[in-house]
XYZ file of C-alpha atoms in Angstrom:
109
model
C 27.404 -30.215 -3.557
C 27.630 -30.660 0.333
C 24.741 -32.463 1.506
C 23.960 -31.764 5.217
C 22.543 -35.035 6.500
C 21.266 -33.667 10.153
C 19.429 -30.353 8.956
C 18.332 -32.854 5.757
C 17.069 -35.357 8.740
C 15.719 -33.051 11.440
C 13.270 -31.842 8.411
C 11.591 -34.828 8.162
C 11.154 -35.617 11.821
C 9.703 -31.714 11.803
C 7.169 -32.806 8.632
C 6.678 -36.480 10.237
C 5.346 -34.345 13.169
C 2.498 -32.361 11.380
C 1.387 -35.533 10.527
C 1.020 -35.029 6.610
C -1.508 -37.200 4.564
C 0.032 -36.347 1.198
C 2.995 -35.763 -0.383
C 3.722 -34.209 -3.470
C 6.422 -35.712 -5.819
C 7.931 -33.077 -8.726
C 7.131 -35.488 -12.091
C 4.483 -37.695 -10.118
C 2.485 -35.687 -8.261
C 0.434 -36.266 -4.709
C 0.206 -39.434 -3.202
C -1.039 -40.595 0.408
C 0.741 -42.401 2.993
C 3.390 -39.340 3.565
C 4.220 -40.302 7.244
C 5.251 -43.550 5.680
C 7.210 -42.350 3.116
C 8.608 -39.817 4.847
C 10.336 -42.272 7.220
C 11.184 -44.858 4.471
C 13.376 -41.601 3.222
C 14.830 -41.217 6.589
C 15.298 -44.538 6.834
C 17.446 -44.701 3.614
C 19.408 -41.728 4.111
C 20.653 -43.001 7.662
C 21.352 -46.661 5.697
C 23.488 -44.449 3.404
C 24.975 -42.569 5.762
C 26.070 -45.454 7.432
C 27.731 -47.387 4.437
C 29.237 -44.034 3.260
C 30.991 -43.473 6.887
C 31.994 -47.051 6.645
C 33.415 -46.805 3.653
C 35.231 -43.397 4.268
C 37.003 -45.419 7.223
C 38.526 -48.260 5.362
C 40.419 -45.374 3.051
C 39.678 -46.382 -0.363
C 41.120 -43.470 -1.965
C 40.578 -42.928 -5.946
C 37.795 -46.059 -5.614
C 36.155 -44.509 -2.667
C 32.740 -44.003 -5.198
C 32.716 -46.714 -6.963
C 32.983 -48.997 -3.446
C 30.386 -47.265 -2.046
C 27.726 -47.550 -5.213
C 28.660 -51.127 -5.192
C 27.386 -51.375 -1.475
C 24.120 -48.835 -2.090
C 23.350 -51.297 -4.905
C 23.850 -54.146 -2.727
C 22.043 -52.932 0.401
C 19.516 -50.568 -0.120
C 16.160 -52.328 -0.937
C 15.157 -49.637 -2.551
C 17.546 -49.006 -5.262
C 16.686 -52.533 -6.390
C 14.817 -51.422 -9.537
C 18.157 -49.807 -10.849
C 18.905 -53.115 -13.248
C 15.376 -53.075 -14.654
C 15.750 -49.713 -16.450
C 16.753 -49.109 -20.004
C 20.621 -47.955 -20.379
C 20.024 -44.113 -20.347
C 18.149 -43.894 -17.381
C 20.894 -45.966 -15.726
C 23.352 -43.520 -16.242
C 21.388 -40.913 -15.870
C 20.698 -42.257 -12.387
C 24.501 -43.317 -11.510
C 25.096 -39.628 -12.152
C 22.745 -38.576 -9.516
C 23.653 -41.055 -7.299
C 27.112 -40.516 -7.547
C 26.497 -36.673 -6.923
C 24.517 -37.933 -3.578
C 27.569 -39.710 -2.692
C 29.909 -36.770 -3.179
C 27.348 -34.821 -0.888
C 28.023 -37.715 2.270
C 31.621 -37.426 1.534
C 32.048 -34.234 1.804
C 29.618 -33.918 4.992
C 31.177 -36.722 6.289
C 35.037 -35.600 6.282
C-alpha cells in the first residue's frame, strides 16, 4: 500500500509534542521513554526515505527492491538483529519490509 511519509512524520512531531511518557506496542505492551522512541522512529523512517529516493534515482528497474533491502540491511542500525532470528521470522520480516519498501516507492514516484 502507499505509505505517506509526511502525514506518517508530522504525527510524530504532533505526539513528540504532548510529551508522552509511554508508549504502547501491539504484542509488547507499554514501555517508557516514548519521546525517545518516538524520534528513533522518525529518525529511521527519514534514513529510509533517504536510501529509497536514492535508490529510485539510479533506475534499478526489476532489482529496484532487492537494492534497496540490501542498503536498509546495511545502514539502518536498527535492523541489525535481522540475521539473529530463526528462518521463519526472517521471511516473515523480508515480507514486511519489502511491503514498507513498496509503500516509499510508490510515495516517492
Amino acid at each position: 500500500p502507499k505509505f505517506f511519509p509526511d502525514i506518517f512524520i508530522n504525527s510524530i512531531d504532533r505526539l513528540v509534542k504532548t510529551a508522552p511518557e509511554y508508549i504502547c506496542y501491539g504484542h509488547c505492551g507499554r514501555r517508557g521513554s516514548a519521546v525517545k522512541m518516538l524520534k528513533k522512529h522518525k529518525d529511521q523512517l527519514l534514513l529510509w526515505q533517504d536510501i529509497i529516493k536514492d535508490e529510485i534515482d539510479k533506475k534499478h528497474g526489476a532489482g529496484l527492491e532487492e537494492k534497496i533491502m540490501s542498503r536498509l540491511f546495511a545502514e539502518d542500525a536498527l535492523l541489525s538483529g535481522f540475521s539473529l532470528m530463526d528462518d521463519d521470522t526472517r521471511k516473515r520480516e523480508r515480507f514486511f519490509i519489502a511491503n514498507s519498501i513498496k509503500g516509499f516507492v510508490q510515495a516517492l514516484n
